[in-house]
Amino acid sequence: MLLLQVFLNSLVSLIQVLLLAAGLYLVYTVTRIFHVGLIAIVIVGAYLLYFFKEAGFALEYGIILSLLGSGLLGWLSYFLLRDMAKKKQPLLGLLLSITFWLLLEALVAITFGSDGKFIYEGVIPNYYFAGLQITSTGVVNLAVGAALVLLASFVIYGLPVGRILRATHQHPECANLSGIKVGTVQSWTFIIAGVLAGTTGILVGINRAIVPTSFTSILVVAFMSFIVGGVNNFRGTIVATIVLVTIPELFISLPLGAVSIPASWGMVITFVLAMMMLYFKPEGIFYQQTRKS
Amino acid sequence: MTKKIYSLLLAGLFLFTACTQQAPTTPTQTTTKVKIGMIAPLTGDAAALGEEMKAITEYVLPSVNEKYKSQGYEFEVVYEDGKCNAGSSTNAFSKLTDIDGIKFIFGGACSGESLAIAPLLEGKKVVAVSATSSNPDIEGKSPYLFSLSYNDETVTDGLTAELSKYKKVALLSEQSEYNTGIKKKVEEKLGKANIEIVANEEFAKGSSDVRNVLQKIKAKNPDVILLNPNVGVTSETVVKQMAEIKDWKVAKVGVFNLMSESVLKAAPDALEGTVVIDVPFVNDPKFVSYLAEIVKSKGELNDLGNYYSATVIDSVNLLAEAIVKSGNDSEKAKEWLSKESTNGNIGRITFGGKNFVQGITFAKFVIKNGKAEQSK
């Protein structure tokens, strides 16, 4: 029963990581840039909701405004990175993206203070079933997150727009010649990635305390999942996230009698798993070979 | 002709000026400006602690300056962020001593900060007075480090006594120097008392999700749990997420930060009946009204609490007194602090050659109706 409960709790974290990884995947697909700065939009998304709540806005308006703000930030980050994408300078793009992250994180810390904040005051109500329990905000995390991930998978693999994304990734010049407006595709992708990151922030924020510097672990796991899964395969990212989030949590919760593995070993196990997978499949476990032109 | 008139006027002016100049009657007293550094967490998950220390220091400093003005001293505090960790506090120390040329420091605030700067103090002849560092490892680390906090050794005596009333004990600790120090001592003392520790869990510093760790402890079915998180958001997190667990009947024993107003409000029902071991409240009416003035001017001091608010005020007064009595000589100030005694809000302050202030005992508090009451 303990392991089932731990698995259920881990699913909530998994969804949050997966949404951010989806954003990373989308931006990489259209620019070949690792836009780690999306974590800044996660932070801003959470703090915007906190701000609107404190300002007396109804929750639904707070969420809508936070998502709008997140989308806008995603769009702004496009202008920051588009030249790097055009010049095929992914390393400089990564550097700019990191700067974007650190700048926004510092601004949030200056504006809101760096002590912890709770969007949900008091004890979060729980649902109980078959000896298991989950917080109501955890249910929201699972429902919203799972819906968005499924939607993203459907869009990427089931709709023509997915093909446009992949075409932009594989050969932007050819895509342009065949009538795809690469710039438009890229800017909309950044907006969507921003909204996904903002949603991650909101989901994290309603479920636990927020501190500007406390989101880094989500980025680390999301980034590793994205790499381990194979950067051009979203299904791979999903599988890698499941492995890298749930296995460490289950491992440290194993009932081993008098021996107990401390919770802080969770991240160590995540790194070991990622290293092992990358050792055997350096390009990621689900990397798809594409023809080079 | 005009030239002559100007010359006469100038000569007259010179004579007038010379006549009106007075010889100085008394030599003007020079003011010695002394910079004191403060190393405390101003960002990060324990920032609330540092911000409150800063607020108190800012409030107290003008009156200290007024007190020593006649003796020619004026103090200025330079605040540096120790982030409650060793690396940042070492950087803060280097900045304060190498760039600002500071010889006196308030702090570190967190035990980790104090332990990190302790080996550096003697080489640079810098005196540090901490108001809040309580890790027992501080004792013997440096003759230049003084802490007005109780030694955790004292508190762990109280915690062990309380936990020993039960058969199966669980420990839940945050991985900070302060909490790890408490945990190690409690483990050691429970071991000597042959009390079974059924779960001994730790979570990463600043964690905001400890649900799985709590489930793991619950599965071990302990009679009592020691809640040992650090100040700030983790204390609230632990209490709130513990309250989420349905029908978990377990006695709770905790450290001082569980009495913080924000933690008490976080999940009042879950904390009802919790025993907290801390030092006795400082009830001196003069201190209580002074503290009320600070709260009115600077806002709540929930994270520091009663005793540590008193020690922060005392640290400012004590260090200023040491500087004045030693003539701004850090070596002499160290000797003075080590050997002499003075009065403070926490009573008679004596180090007696030790790093921790002497004569502090523990007290037991019980949380009833959302408030901590000192138990007799």
PDB file of N, CA and C in Angstrom, chain A residues 139-169:
ATOM      1  N   VAL A 139      -5.317  16.131  -7.579  1.00  0.00           N
ATOM      2  CA  VAL A 139      -6.273  15.652  -8.597  1.00  0.00           C
ATOM      3  C   VAL A 139      -6.298  16.639  -9.770  1.00  0.00           C
ATOM      4  N   VAL A 140      -6.312  17.932  -9.435  1.00  0.00           N
ATOM      5  CA  VAL A 140      -6.303  18.955 -10.489  1.00  0.00           C
ATOM      6  C   VAL A 140      -5.020  18.818 -11.326  1.00  0.00           C
ATOM      7  N   ASN A 141      -3.895  18.633 -10.626  1.00  0.00           N
ATOM      8  CA  ASN A 141      -2.613  18.432 -11.318  1.00  0.00           C
ATOM      9  C   ASN A 141      -2.712  17.294 -12.314  1.00  0.00           C
ATOM     10  N   LEU A 142      -3.226  16.154 -11.820  1.00  0.00           N
ATOM     11  CA  LEU A 142      -3.292  14.963 -12.669  1.00  0.00           C
ATOM     12  C   LEU A 142      -4.227  15.179 -13.852  1.00  0.00           C
ATOM     13  N   ALA A 143      -5.401  15.745 -13.567  1.00  0.00           N
ATOM     14  CA  ALA A 143      -6.404  15.908 -14.628  1.00  0.00           C
ATOM     15  C   ALA A 143      -5.920  16.888 -15.697  1.00  0.00           C
ATOM     16  N   VAL A 144      -5.514  18.085 -15.248  1.00  0.00           N
ATOM     17  CA  VAL A 144      -5.098  19.120 -16.202  1.00  0.00           C
ATOM     18  C   VAL A 144      -3.822  18.690 -16.940  1.00  0.00           C
ATOM     19  N   GLY A 145      -2.867  18.197 -16.164  1.00  0.00           N
ATOM     20  CA  GLY A 145      -1.589  17.793 -16.750  1.00  0.00           C
ATOM     21  C   GLY A 145      -1.762  16.685 -17.765  1.00  0.00           C
ATOM     22  N   ALA A 146      -2.502  15.640 -17.371  1.00  0.00           N
ATOM     23  CA  ALA A 146      -2.681  14.504 -18.277  1.00  0.00           C
ATOM     24  C   ALA A 146      -3.409  14.950 -19.549  1.00  0.00           C
ATOM     25  N   ALA A 147      -4.417  15.806 -19.388  1.00  0.00           N
ATOM     26  CA  ALA A 147      -5.158  16.288 -20.558  1.00  0.00           C
ATOM     27  C   ALA A 147      -4.235  17.050 -21.502  1.00  0.00           C
ATOM     28  N   LEU A 148      -3.395  17.900 -20.937  1.00  0.00           N
ATOM     29  CA  LEU A 148      -2.495  18.699 -21.775  1.00  0.00           C
ATOM     30  C   LEU A 148      -1.440  17.842 -22.468  1.00  0.00           C
ATOM     31  N   VAL A 149      -0.935  16.847 -21.744  1.00  0.00           N
ATOM     32  CA  VAL A 149       0.090  15.978 -22.349  1.00  0.00           C
ATOM     33  C   VAL A 149      -0.532  15.162 -23.482  1.00  0.00           C
ATOM     34  N   LEU A 150      -1.733  14.653 -23.253  1.00  0.00           N
ATOM     35  CA  LEU A 150      -2.421  13.892 -24.308  1.00  0.00           C
ATOM     36  C   LEU A 150      -2.695  14.782 -25.513  1.00  0.00           C
ATOM     37  N   LEU A 151      -3.132  16.006 -25.220  1.00  0.00           N
ATOM     38  CA  LEU A 151      -3.409  16.955 -26.297  1.00  0.00           C
ATOM     39  C   LEU A 151      -2.138  17.252 -27.096  1.00  0.00           C
ATOM     40  N   ALA A 152      -1.049  17.467 -26.345  1.00  0.00           N
ATOM     41  CA  ALA A 152       0.227  17.756 -27.017  1.00  0.00           C
ATOM     42  C   ALA A 152       0.635  16.582 -27.905  1.00  0.00           C
ATOM     43  N   SER A 153       0.482  15.347 -27.382  1.00  0.00           N
ATOM     44  CA  SER A 153       0.836  14.157 -28.169  1.00  0.00           C
ATOM     45  C   SER A 153      -0.017  14.083 -29.424  1.00  0.00           C
ATOM     46  N   PHE A 154      -1.326  14.362 -29.270  1.00  0.00           N
ATOM     47  CA  PHE A 154      -2.248  14.304 -30.410  1.00  0.00           C
ATOM     48  C   PHE A 154      -1.862  15.343 -31.465  1.00  0.00           C
ATOM     49  N   VAL A 155      -1.546  16.553 -30.989  1.00  0.00           N
ATOM     50  CA  VAL A 155      -1.181  17.627 -31.925  1.00  0.00           C
ATOM     51  C   VAL A 155       0.116  17.273 -32.657  1.00  0.00           C
ATOM     52  N   ILE A 156       1.073  16.773 -31.892  1.00  0.00           N
ATOM     53  CA  ILE A 156       2.395  16.494 -32.485  1.00  0.00           C
ATOM     54  C   ILE A 156       2.331  15.325 -33.469  1.00  0.00           C
ATOM     55  N   TYR A 157       1.583  14.278 -33.079  1.00  0.00           N
ATOM     56  CA  TYR A 157       1.603  13.062 -33.912  1.00  0.00           C
ATOM     57  C   TYR A 157       0.348  12.852 -34.753  1.00  0.00           C
ATOM     58  N   GLY A 158      -0.738  13.549 -34.423  1.00  0.00           N
ATOM     59  CA  GLY A 158      -1.985  13.257 -35.113  1.00  0.00           C
ATOM     60  C   GLY A 158      -2.489  14.360 -36.022  1.00  0.00           C
ATOM     61  N   LEU A 159      -1.945  15.530 -35.944  1.00  0.00           N
ATOM     62  CA  LEU A 159      -2.454  16.644 -36.744  1.00  0.00           C
ATOM     63  C   LEU A 159      -1.385  17.159 -37.715  1.00  0.00           C
ATOM     64  N   PRO A 160      -1.830  17.798 -38.814  1.00  0.00           N
ATOM     65  CA  PRO A 160      -0.861  18.328 -39.784  1.00  0.00           C
ATOM     66  C   PRO A 160       0.134  19.302 -39.151  1.00  0.00           C
ATOM     67  N   VAL A 161      -0.314  20.006 -38.120  1.00  0.00           N
ATOM     68  CA  VAL A 161       0.586  20.976 -37.487  1.00  0.00           C
ATOM     69  C   VAL A 161       1.825  20.286 -36.902  1.00  0.00           C
ATOM     70  N   GLY A 162       1.648  19.036 -36.493  1.00  0.00           N
ATOM     71  CA  GLY A 162       2.782  18.249 -35.988  1.00  0.00           C
ATOM     72  C   GLY A 162       3.808  18.039 -37.074  1.00  0.00           C
ATOM     73  N   ARG A 163       3.313  17.779 -38.286  1.00  0.00           N
ATOM     74  CA  ARG A 163       4.222  17.583 -39.423  1.00  0.00           C
ATOM     75  C   ARG A 163       4.954  18.894 -39.741  1.00  0.00           C
ATOM     76  N   ILE A 164       4.214  19.995 -39.593  1.00  0.00           N
ATOM     77  CA  ILE A 164       4.840  21.307 -39.839  1.00  0.00           C
ATOM     78  C   ILE A 164       5.983  21.529 -38.836  1.00  0.00           C
ATOM     79  N   LEU A 165       5.697  21.170 -37.580  1.00  0.00           N
ATOM     80  CA  LEU A 165       6.732  21.320 -36.546  1.00  0.00           C
ATOM     81  C   LEU A 165       7.959  20.493 -36.902  1.00  0.00           C
ATOM     82  N   ARG A 166       7.708  19.256 -37.280  1.00  0.00           N
ATOM     83  CA  ARG A 166       8.836  18.365 -37.588  1.00  0.00           C
ATOM     84  C   ARG A 166       9.587  18.838 -38.840  1.00  0.00           C
ATOM     85  N   ALA A 167       8.814  19.348 -39.811  1.00  0.00           N
ATOM     86  CA  ALA A 167       9.452  19.857 -41.034  1.00  0.00           C
ATOM     87  C   ALA A 167      10.335  21.055 -40.701  1.00  0.00           C
ATOM     88  N   THR A 168       9.851  21.918 -39.827  1.00  0.00           N
ATOM     89  CA  THR A 168      10.621  23.095 -39.417  1.00  0.00           C
ATOM     90  C   THR A 168      11.905  22.663 -38.717  1.00  0.00           C
ATOM     91  N   HIS A 169      11.787  21.565 -37.963  1.00  0.00           N
ATOM     92  CA  HIS A 169      12.951  21.050 -37.233  1.00  0.00           C
ATOM     93  C   HIS A 169      13.982  20.471 -38.202  1.00  0.00           C
TER      94      HIS A 169
END
